[in-house]
PDB file of C-alpha atoms in Angstrom:
ATOM      1  CA  MET A  44      24.089  30.935 -16.460  1.00 48.00           C
ATOM      2  CA  SER A  45      22.899  28.111 -17.731  1.00 76.00           C
ATOM      3  CA  MET A  46      20.496  27.338 -20.391  1.00 75.00           C
ATOM      4  CA  MET A  47      17.580  26.420 -18.457  1.00 68.00           C
ATOM      5  CA  ALA A  48      18.064  29.977 -16.086  1.00 70.00           C
ATOM      6  CA  ASP A  49      18.229  31.728 -19.685  1.00 75.00           C
ATOM      7  CA  MET A  50      15.156  30.041 -21.163  1.00 71.00           C
ATOM      8  CA  MET A  51      12.706  30.917 -17.881  1.00 71.00           C
ATOM      9  CA  LYS A  52      13.840  34.766 -18.206  1.00 70.00           C
ATOM     10  CA  SER A  53      12.616  34.343 -21.561  1.00 69.00           C
ATOM     11  CA  MET A  54       9.334  33.063 -21.176  1.00 68.00           C
ATOM     12  CA  PRO A  55       6.534  35.974 -21.827  1.00 63.00           C
ATOM     13  CA  THR A  56       3.908  34.927 -19.067  1.00 57.00           C
ATOM     14  CA  PRO A  57       4.521  35.573 -15.391  1.00 55.00           C
ATOM     15  CA  THR A  58       4.404  32.776 -13.289  1.00 56.00           C
ATOM     16  CA  ALA A  59       2.343  33.557 -10.376  1.00 57.00           C
ATOM     17  CA  GLY A  60       2.998  31.538  -7.353  1.00 59.00           C
ATOM     18  CA  MET A  61       5.947  29.718  -8.462  1.00 65.00           C
ATOM     19  CA  ASP A  62       9.600  30.717  -7.563  1.00 65.00           C
ATOM     20  CA  MET A  63      11.698  30.745 -10.734  1.00 71.00           C
ATOM     21  CA  SER A  64      14.724  29.403  -9.100  1.00 69.00           C
ATOM     22  CA  MET A  65      12.782  26.676  -7.094  1.00 74.00           C
ATOM     23  CA  MET A  66      11.094  25.719  -9.885  1.00 84.00           C
ATOM     24  CA  GLN A  67      14.541  25.527 -12.070  1.00 87.00           C
ATOM     25  CA  GLU A  68      16.250  23.084  -9.367  1.00 90.00           C
ATOM     26  CA  CYS A  69      12.780  20.881  -9.471  1.00 93.00           C
ATOM     27  CA  ILE A  70      13.231  20.883 -12.505  1.00 93.00           C
ATOM     28  CA  GLU A  71      16.701  19.473 -12.726  1.00 94.00           C
ATOM     29  CA  ALA A  72      16.418  17.174  -9.915  1.00 96.00           C
ATOM     30  CA  CYS A  73      13.440  15.560 -12.158  1.00 97.00           C
ATOM     31  CA  SER A  74      15.788  15.739 -15.325  1.00 96.00           C
ATOM     32  CA  ALA A  75      18.218  13.450 -12.988  1.00 97.00           C
ATOM     33  CA  ALA A  76      15.815  11.345 -11.219  1.00 98.00           C
ATOM     34  CA  ALA A  77      14.301   9.971 -14.489  1.00 98.00           C
ATOM     35  CA  MET A  78      17.273   9.543 -16.208  1.00 98.00           C
ATOM     36  CA  SER A  79      19.212   7.643 -13.226  1.00 98.00           C
ATOM     37  CA  ALA A  80      15.706   5.715 -12.702  1.00 98.00           C
ATOM     38  CA  THR A  81      15.485   5.005 -16.582  1.00 98.00           C
ATOM     39  CA  MET A  82      18.863   3.330 -16.316  1.00 97.00           C
ATOM     40  CA  CYS A  83      18.232   1.753 -13.317  1.00 96.00           C
ATOM     41  CA  ALA A  84      15.470   0.066 -14.534  1.00 96.00           C
ATOM     42  CA  ASP A  85      17.009  -1.227 -17.444  1.00 96.00           C
ATOM     43  CA  ALA A  86      19.926  -2.788 -15.417  1.00 95.00           C
ATOM     44  CA  ASP A  87      17.626  -4.122 -12.675  1.00 93.00           C
ATOM     45  CA  ALA A  88      15.500  -5.857 -15.797  1.00 90.00           C
ATOM     46  CA  GLY A  89      18.845  -8.018 -16.353  1.00 88.00           C
ATOM     47  CA  GLU A  90      19.060  -8.799 -12.979  1.00 89.00           C
ATOM     48  CA  GLY A  91      16.010 -10.220 -12.206  1.00 89.00           C
ATOM     49  CA  MET A  92      14.795  -7.533 -10.012  1.00 93.00           C
ATOM     50  CA  GLY A  93      11.272  -6.829 -11.430  1.00 93.00           C
ATOM     51  CA  ARG A  94       9.635  -5.154  -8.979  1.00 95.00           C
ATOM     52  CA  CYS A  95      12.471  -2.693  -8.725  1.00 96.00           C
ATOM     53  CA  ALA A  96      12.299  -2.007 -12.538  1.00 96.00           C
ATOM     54  CA  SER A  97       9.029  -1.564 -12.120  1.00 96.00           C
ATOM     55  CA  LEU A  98       9.193   1.183  -9.258  1.00 97.00           C
ATOM     56  CA  CYS A  99      11.870   2.706 -11.349  1.00 97.00           C
ATOM     57  CA  THR A 100       9.958   2.857 -14.678  1.00 98.00           C
ATOM     58  CA  ASN A 101       7.069   4.541 -13.244  1.00 98.00           C
ATOM     59  CA  THR A 102       8.999   7.082 -11.387  1.00 98.00           C
ATOM     60  CA  ALA A 103      11.080   7.900 -14.744  1.00 98.00           C
ATOM     61  CA  ASP A 104       7.435   8.418 -15.999  1.00 98.00           C
ATOM     62  CA  VAL A 105       5.752  10.839 -13.771  1.00 98.00           C
ATOM     63  CA  ALA A 106       9.351  12.972 -12.701  1.00 98.00           C
ATOM     64  CA  THR A 107       9.561  13.790 -16.784  1.00 98.00           C
ATOM     65  CA  THR A 108       5.876  14.327 -16.463  1.00 96.00           C
ATOM     66  CA  MET A 109       6.513  16.761 -13.179  1.00 95.00           C
ATOM     67  CA  MET A 110       9.184  18.300 -15.232  1.00 94.00           C
ATOM     68  CA  ARG A 111       7.848  19.148 -18.186  1.00 93.00           C
ATOM     69  CA  MET A 112       4.575  20.492 -16.430  1.00 91.00           C
ATOM     70  CA  MET A 113       6.925  22.912 -14.657  1.00 88.00           C
ATOM     71  CA  MET A 114       8.761  23.966 -18.449  1.00 85.00           C
ATOM     72  CA  ARG A 115       5.003  24.877 -19.138  1.00 83.00           C
ATOM     73  CA  PRO A 116       4.355  28.040 -16.821  1.00 77.00           C
ATOM     74  CA  ALA A 117       1.360  29.727 -19.345  1.00 75.00           C
ATOM     75  CA  GLY A 118      -0.511  26.537 -17.870  1.00 75.00           C
ATOM     76  CA  TYR A 119       0.239  26.922 -14.530  1.00 78.00           C
ATOM     77  CA  ASP A 120      -2.758  25.819 -11.420  1.00 83.00           C
ATOM     78  CA  MET A 121      -1.544  26.030  -8.012  1.00 84.00           C
ATOM     79  CA  GLY A 122      -4.091  22.526  -7.336  1.00 89.00           C
ATOM     80  CA  VAL A 123      -2.945  20.783 -10.282  1.00 90.00           C
ATOM     81  CA  MET A 124       0.913  21.699  -9.463  1.00 89.00           C
ATOM     82  CA  THR A 125       0.027  20.565  -6.058  1.00 91.00           C
ATOM     83  CA  SER A 126      -1.200  17.491  -6.600  1.00 94.00           C
ATOM     84  CA  MET A 127       1.702  16.613  -9.054  1.00 94.00           C
ATOM     85  CA  MET A 128       4.220  17.057  -6.579  1.00 94.00           C
ATOM     86  CA  THR A 129       2.442  15.164  -4.307  1.00 96.00           C
ATOM     87  CA  ALA A 130       2.322  12.539  -6.860  1.00 97.00           C
ATOM     88  CA  CYS A 131       5.772  13.253  -7.863  1.00 97.00           C
ATOM     89  CA  MET A 132       7.187  13.098  -4.039  1.00 98.00           C
ATOM     90  CA  THR A 133       5.238   9.871  -3.367  1.00 98.00           C
ATOM     91  CA  MET A 134       6.642   8.025  -6.349  1.00 98.00           C
ATOM     92  CA  GLY A 135      10.452   9.345  -5.685  1.00 98.00           C
ATOM     93  CA  GLU A 136       9.996   8.382  -2.025  1.00 98.00           C
ATOM     94  CA  ALA A 137       8.844   4.727  -2.906  1.00 98.00           C
ATOM     95  CA  CYS A 138      11.517   4.367  -6.168  1.00 98.00           C
ATOM     96  CA  ALA A 139      14.129   5.163  -2.955  1.00 98.00           C
ATOM     97  CA  ALA A 140      13.411   2.919  -0.641  1.00 98.00           C
ATOM     98  CA  GLU A 141      13.306   0.320  -3.370  1.00 97.00           C
ATOM     99  CA  CYS A 142      16.248   0.953  -4.426  1.00 97.00           C
ATOM    100  CA  ALA A 143      18.279   1.533  -1.018  1.00 97.00           C
ATOM    101  CA  MET A 144      17.553  -2.033   0.090  1.00 95.00           C
ATOM    102  CA  HIS A 145      19.723  -2.961  -3.157  1.00 92.00           C
ATOM    103  CA  ALA A 146      22.274  -0.168  -2.918  1.00 92.00           C
ATOM    104  CA  ASP A 147      24.960  -2.412  -0.593  1.00 93.00           C
ATOM    105  CA  MET A 148      25.329  -5.062  -4.001  1.00 91.00           C
ATOM    106  CA  SER A 149      24.429  -2.283  -6.428  1.00 94.00           C
ATOM    107  CA  GLU A 150      25.705   0.693  -7.421  1.00 96.00           C
ATOM    108  CA  HIS A 151      23.180   1.699 -10.255  1.00 96.00           C
ATOM    109  CA  CYS A 152      20.543   1.274  -7.309  1.00 96.00           C
ATOM    110  CA  ARG A 153      22.667   3.557  -4.817  1.00 97.00           C
ATOM    111  CA  ILE A 154      22.353   6.565  -7.749  1.00 97.00           C
ATOM    112  CA  CYS A 155      19.295   6.234  -7.898  1.00 97.00           C
ATOM    113  CA  ALA A 156      18.154   6.070  -4.518  1.00 98.00           C
ATOM    114  CA  SER A 157      19.942   9.345  -4.507  1.00 98.00           C
ATOM    115  CA  ALA A 158      18.594  11.184  -7.610  1.00 98.00           C
ATOM    116  CA  CYS A 159      15.240  10.452  -6.361  1.00 98.00           C
ATOM    117  CA  THR A 160      15.800  11.621  -2.517  1.00 98.00           C
ATOM    118  CA  ALA A 161      17.025  14.712  -4.053  1.00 98.00           C
ATOM    119  CA  MET A 162      14.420  14.775  -6.379  1.00 98.00           C
ATOM    120  CA  VAL A 163      11.402  14.426  -3.075  1.00 98.00           C
ATOM    121  CA  GLU A 164      13.707  17.108  -1.598  1.00 97.00           C
ATOM    122  CA  ALA A 165      13.736  19.160  -4.681  1.00 95.00           C
ATOM    123  CA  CYS A 166       9.870  18.827  -5.204  1.00 95.00           C
ATOM    124  CA  ARG A 167       8.901  19.334  -1.557  1.00 94.00           C
ATOM    125  CA  SER A 168      11.076  22.900  -1.401  1.00 92.00           C
ATOM    126  CA  ALA A 169       9.325  23.826  -4.774  1.00 89.00           C
ATOM    127  CA  MET A 170       5.783  22.982  -3.447  1.00 89.00           C
ATOM    128  CA  SER A 171       6.528  24.850  -0.320  1.00 87.00           C
ATOM    129  CA  SER A 172       7.658  27.983  -2.046  1.00 82.00           C
ATOM    130  CA  MET A 173       4.431  27.644  -4.141  1.00 75.00           C
ATOM    131  CA  GLN A 174       1.870  27.641  -1.236  1.00 61.00           C
ATOM    132  CA  THR A 175       4.049  30.958   0.179  1.00 56.00           C
ATOM    133  CA  ALA A 176       3.859  32.826  -2.494  1.00 51.00           C
ATOM    134  CA  SER A 177       0.878  34.509  -4.337  1.00 46.00           C
TER     135      SER A 177
END
């Protein structure tokens, strides 16, 4: 059992409207995307890829914020979570598309594009489970 699963089980506040396993997957995907985008942005800056670096930096910020919101289920609000997940998916898609353009010549961009795509998919699954749960 992972620390995240143990912590989620220990939370005193029920998370009505959120599937805990989907939350965990999405939190982990957001964390991976934030880390890869941060590192990709740093590498991009040294390679003169300003647009890619900027998108990666913004993606890291949005992914981190999304992750932190999901780790505070006591403040869960369906409207806010849906809006934030939509923003996170939109930012992840933009970053993945930009990094994919450089993936053939830049391994860090390939890894970042993959992590951002995984985050978008995890957010999509989590959002779908939010809308069907009550």
